[in-house]
Amino acid sequence: NAGVTQTPKFQVLKTGQSMTLQCAQDMNHNSMYWYRQDPGMGLRLIYYSASEGTTDKGEVPNGYNVSRLNKREFSLRLESAAPSQTSVYFCASTPPGQVNTGELFFGEGSRLTVL
Amino acid sequence: AQSVTQLGSHVSVSEGALVLLRCNYSSSVPPYLFWYVQYPNQGLQLLLKYTTGATLVKGINGFEAEFKKSETSFHLTKPSAHMSDAAEYFCAVGVSGTYKYIFGTGTRLKVLA
């Protein structure tokens, strides 16, 4: 029972490089989320997908793109990484039928450093 | 817009003492409120949540929180701190009419022996 799985767990990039963070959940959840966590700023929502085929911007979407590949997978792409994107990234999902009332299930995080 | 504010980025308590972590929310509609805990190098896990009904909510590991509409608060308490409670705690709100969840900036709890 894996829950929410994120890859990679660690990544170092140079400014301007691109990369994709992968997220998959095996709980048949509809909604999926990408957050970034920075010291003193808590978790900030980057993008979310209410259901397969839909994506929407969160609080801090600039510099990121997302793809909801299917019901299980939700990827986050940095097209041209910047040092300001150094952060810990968390993917999360919620059970169906619980619009903003359901528990968020989190992955273990992906620590990204941009030099 | 709905938001949450956590007062105190760091809180220290002695082992066995009362834990009180503060969270205030801003909302023009009945809020859905959550507390999550994050242990080092891990993801967040749910402690408890308030959606409707009883305003005193009990969670895991002996934590509880009370929804007080008049004070727009949802403070987290535990009668007796344990060393294993040392972690970062986040208050969050489910934004009404959307699928979004907004988090506070977090409170790091230190438990002193």
Coordinates of C-alpha atoms in Angstrom, one line a residue:
Chain A
N1 CA 0.0 0.0 0.0
A2 CA 2.2 2.8 -1.3
G3 CA -0.1 5.8 -0.9
V4 CA 1.4 8.9 -2.6
T5 CA 4.8 8.3 -4.3
Q6 CA 7.1 11.1 -5.5
T7 CA 10.2 10.9 -7.6
P8 CA 13.0 11.9 -7.4
K9 CA 13.5 12.5 -3.7
F10 CA 16.5 14.7 -4.3
Q11 CA 17.6 16.7 -7.3
V12 CA 20.3 19.4 -7.9
L13 CA 19.8 21.5 -11.0
K14 CA 21.7 24.4 -12.6
T15 CA 19.9 27.6 -13.4
G16 CA 18.1 27.3 -16.7
Q17 CA 17.8 23.5 -16.7
S18 CA 14.5 21.8 -16.8
M19 CA 13.1 18.9 -14.9
T20 CA 9.8 17.1 -14.1
L21 CA 8.7 15.9 -10.7
Q22 CA 6.6 12.8 -10.8
C23 CA 3.7 11.9 -8.5
A24 CA 1.5 8.9 -8.4
Q25 CA -1.2 7.7 -6.0
D26 CA -2.8 4.3 -5.7
M27 CA -5.8 5.2 -3.6
N28 CA -8.2 6.0 -6.4
H29 CA -8.3 9.6 -5.4
N30 CA -9.8 12.2 -7.7
S31 CA -8.0 15.4 -6.6
M32 CA -4.3 16.0 -6.6
Y33 CA -2.1 18.9 -5.5
W34 CA 1.4 20.2 -5.7
Y35 CA 2.8 22.4 -2.8
R36 CA 6.1 23.9 -2.1
Q37 CA 7.5 24.3 1.4
D38 CA 9.9 27.0 2.3
P39 CA 11.2 28.0 5.8
G40 CA 8.9 30.4 7.5
M41 CA 6.4 30.4 4.7
G42 CA 4.5 27.1 5.3
L43 CA 3.1 25.2 2.3
R44 CA 2.0 27.2 -0.7
L45 CA -0.2 25.7 -3.4
I46 CA 1.4 25.7 -6.8
Y47 CA -1.2 23.8 -8.9
Y48 CA -4.0 21.4 -8.3
S49 CA -6.2 19.0 -10.3
A50 CA -9.7 18.6 -9.1
S51 CA -10.2 15.6 -11.4
E52 CA -8.6 13.8 -14.3
G53 CA -8.5 16.2 -17.3
T54 CA -8.5 19.4 -15.3
T55 CA -5.8 21.6 -13.7
D56 CA -5.9 25.0 -12.0
K57 CA -3.5 27.5 -10.7
G58 CA -2.8 27.9 -7.0
E59 CA -1.1 30.6 -5.1
V60 CA 2.4 30.5 -6.7
P61 CA 2.1 29.0 -10.3
N62 CA 4.6 31.1 -12.1
G63 CA 7.6 29.1 -13.5
Y64 CA 5.7 25.8 -13.3
N65 CA 3.5 23.6 -15.5
V66 CA 1.6 20.5 -14.6
S67 CA 0.1 17.5 -16.4
R68 CA -2.6 15.3 -15.0
L69 CA -1.6 12.3 -17.1
N70 CA -4.3 10.0 -15.8
K71 CA -6.2 9.5 -12.6
R72 CA -3.1 8.2 -10.8
E73 CA -0.4 10.6 -12.0
F74 CA 0.1 14.3 -11.6
S75 CA 3.5 15.7 -12.7
L76 CA 5.1 19.1 -12.1
R77 CA 7.5 20.6 -14.6
L78 CA 10.1 23.4 -14.2
E79 CA 10.9 24.6 -17.7
S80 CA 13.8 26.8 -16.8
A81 CA 14.8 26.4 -13.2
A82 CA 15.7 29.5 -11.1
P83 CA 17.4 29.6 -7.7
S84 CA 14.1 30.9 -6.2
Q85 CA 12.6 27.5 -7.0
T86 CA 14.9 25.8 -4.5
S87 CA 12.4 24.2 -2.2
V88 CA 10.9 21.0 -0.9
Y89 CA 8.0 20.0 -3.1
F90 CA 5.0 17.9 -1.9
C91 CA 2.4 16.1 -3.8
A92 CA -0.9 15.3 -2.1
S93 CA -4.3 13.8 -3.0
T94 CA -7.8 13.7 -1.4
P95 CA -10.5 11.1 -1.6
P96 CA -13.4 11.5 -4.0
G97 CA -16.5 13.3 -2.9
Q98 CA -14.9 15.5 -0.2
V99 CA -14.5 18.9 -1.8
N100 CA -12.2 20.9 0.6
T101 CA -13.3 18.7 3.6
G102 CA -11.2 15.7 3.0
E103 CA -7.9 14.7 4.4
L104 CA -4.9 15.5 2.3
F105 CA -2.6 12.5 1.9
F106 CA 1.0 13.6 1.3
G107 CA 4.0 12.1 -0.4
E108 CA 7.4 12.2 1.4
G109 CA 8.6 15.2 -0.6
S110 CA 11.2 16.0 -3.3
R111 CA 14.0 18.3 -2.2
L112 CA 15.2 20.4 -5.2
T113 CA 18.2 22.7 -5.2
V114 CA 18.8 25.1 -8.0
L115 CA 22.4 26.5 -8.3
Chain B
A1 CA -10.4 35.4 0.8
Q2 CA -10.0 32.6 3.4
S3 CA -6.7 32.4 5.2
V4 CA -5.1 31.0 8.4
T5 CA -2.7 32.6 10.8
Q6 CA -0.5 30.7 13.2
L7 CA 0.9 32.7 16.1
G8 CA 4.4 31.8 17.1
S9 CA 6.7 30.1 14.6
H10 CA 8.5 28.3 17.5
V11 CA 7.0 27.0 20.8
S12 CA 9.0 25.3 23.6
V13 CA 7.4 23.3 26.4
S14 CA 8.7 21.0 29.1
E15 CA 7.9 17.4 28.9
G16 CA 4.6 16.8 30.7
A17 CA 3.4 20.4 30.3
L18 CA 0.4 21.6 28.4
V19 CA 0.8 22.1 24.6
L20 CA -1.1 25.1 23.1
L21 CA -0.6 26.0 19.4
R22 CA -2.6 28.9 18.1
C23 CA -4.5 29.2 14.8
N24 CA -6.8 31.9 13.7
Y25 CA -8.8 31.9 10.5
S26 CA -10.4 34.4 8.3
S27 CA -13.6 33.3 6.6
S28 CA -17.0 34.8 5.7
V29 CA -18.5 31.3 5.5
P30 CA -18.3 28.3 7.9
P31 CA -14.7 27.1 7.5
Y32 CA -13.3 23.6 7.2
L33 CA -10.3 23.5 9.4
F34 CA -7.4 21.0 9.8
W35 CA -4.3 20.4 11.8
Y36 CA -1.4 18.5 10.3
V37 CA 1.9 17.4 11.8
Q38 CA 5.2 17.0 10.0
Y39 CA 8.1 15.0 11.5
P40 CA 11.6 15.7 10.2
N41 CA 12.2 14.7 6.5
Q42 CA 8.6 13.4 6.2
G43 CA 5.4 14.5 4.6
L44 CA 2.5 15.9 6.5
Q45 CA -0.1 13.7 8.2
L46 CA -3.5 14.7 9.5
L47 CA -4.0 15.2 13.3
L48 CA -7.6 16.2 13.2
K49 CA -10.2 18.2 11.3
Y50 CA -13.4 20.2 11.9
T51 CA -16.1 20.3 9.2
T52 CA -19.4 20.4 11.0
G53 CA -21.0 19.3 14.3
A54 CA -19.2 19.1 17.6
T55 CA -16.8 22.0 18.0
L56 CA -14.3 20.1 20.2
V57 CA -12.5 17.7 17.9
K58 CA -10.3 14.9 19.1
G59 CA -7.4 13.7 17.0
I60 CA -4.5 11.2 17.1
N61 CA -1.8 11.1 19.7
G62 CA -3.9 12.8 22.4
F63 CA -4.3 16.1 20.6
E64 CA -7.6 18.0 20.4
A65 CA -8.8 21.4 19.0
E66 CA -11.8 23.5 19.6
F67 CA -13.5 25.5 16.9
K68 CA -14.6 28.9 18.4
K69 CA -16.6 30.9 15.8
S70 CA -16.7 34.0 18.0
E71 CA -13.0 34.1 18.3
T72 CA -12.3 32.8 14.7
S73 CA -9.9 30.3 16.3
F74 CA -9.0 26.7 16.1
H75 CA -6.2 26.2 18.7
L76 CA -4.5 22.8 19.1
T77 CA -3.9 21.5 22.6
K78 CA -2.5 18.4 24.4
P79 CA -2.6 18.1 28.2
S80 CA 0.8 16.6 28.6
A81 CA 3.7 16.9 26.1
H82 CA 5.8 14.0 25.2
M83 CA 9.3 14.1 23.6
S84 CA 7.8 12.4 20.5
D85 CA 5.5 15.4 20.0
A86 CA 8.5 17.5 18.8
A87 CA 7.6 18.3 15.2
E88 CA 6.2 21.1 13.0
Y89 CA 2.5 21.7 13.1
F90 CA 0.4 23.3 10.4
C91 CA -3.1 24.7 10.5
A92 CA -5.0 24.6 7.2
V93 CA -8.4 25.7 5.8
G94 CA -10.4 24.2 3.0
V95 CA -11.4 27.1 0.8
S96 CA -15.1 27.2 0.4
G97 CA -16.4 26.5 -3.1
T98 CA -13.1 25.3 -4.4
Y99 CA -10.9 22.2 -4.2
K100 CA -8.1 24.3 -2.6
Y101 CA -6.5 24.0 0.9
I102 CA -4.5 26.9 2.3
F103 CA -1.9 26.3 5.0
G104 CA -0.5 28.5 7.7
T105 CA 3.2 29.2 8.1
G106 CA 3.6 26.5 10.7
T107 CA 4.7 26.2 14.3
R108 CA 7.8 24.2 15.3
L109 CA 7.2 22.5 18.7
K110 CA 10.2 21.7 20.9
V111 CA 9.8 19.5 23.9
L112 CA 12.4 20.0 26.7
A113 CA 13.4 17.1 29.0

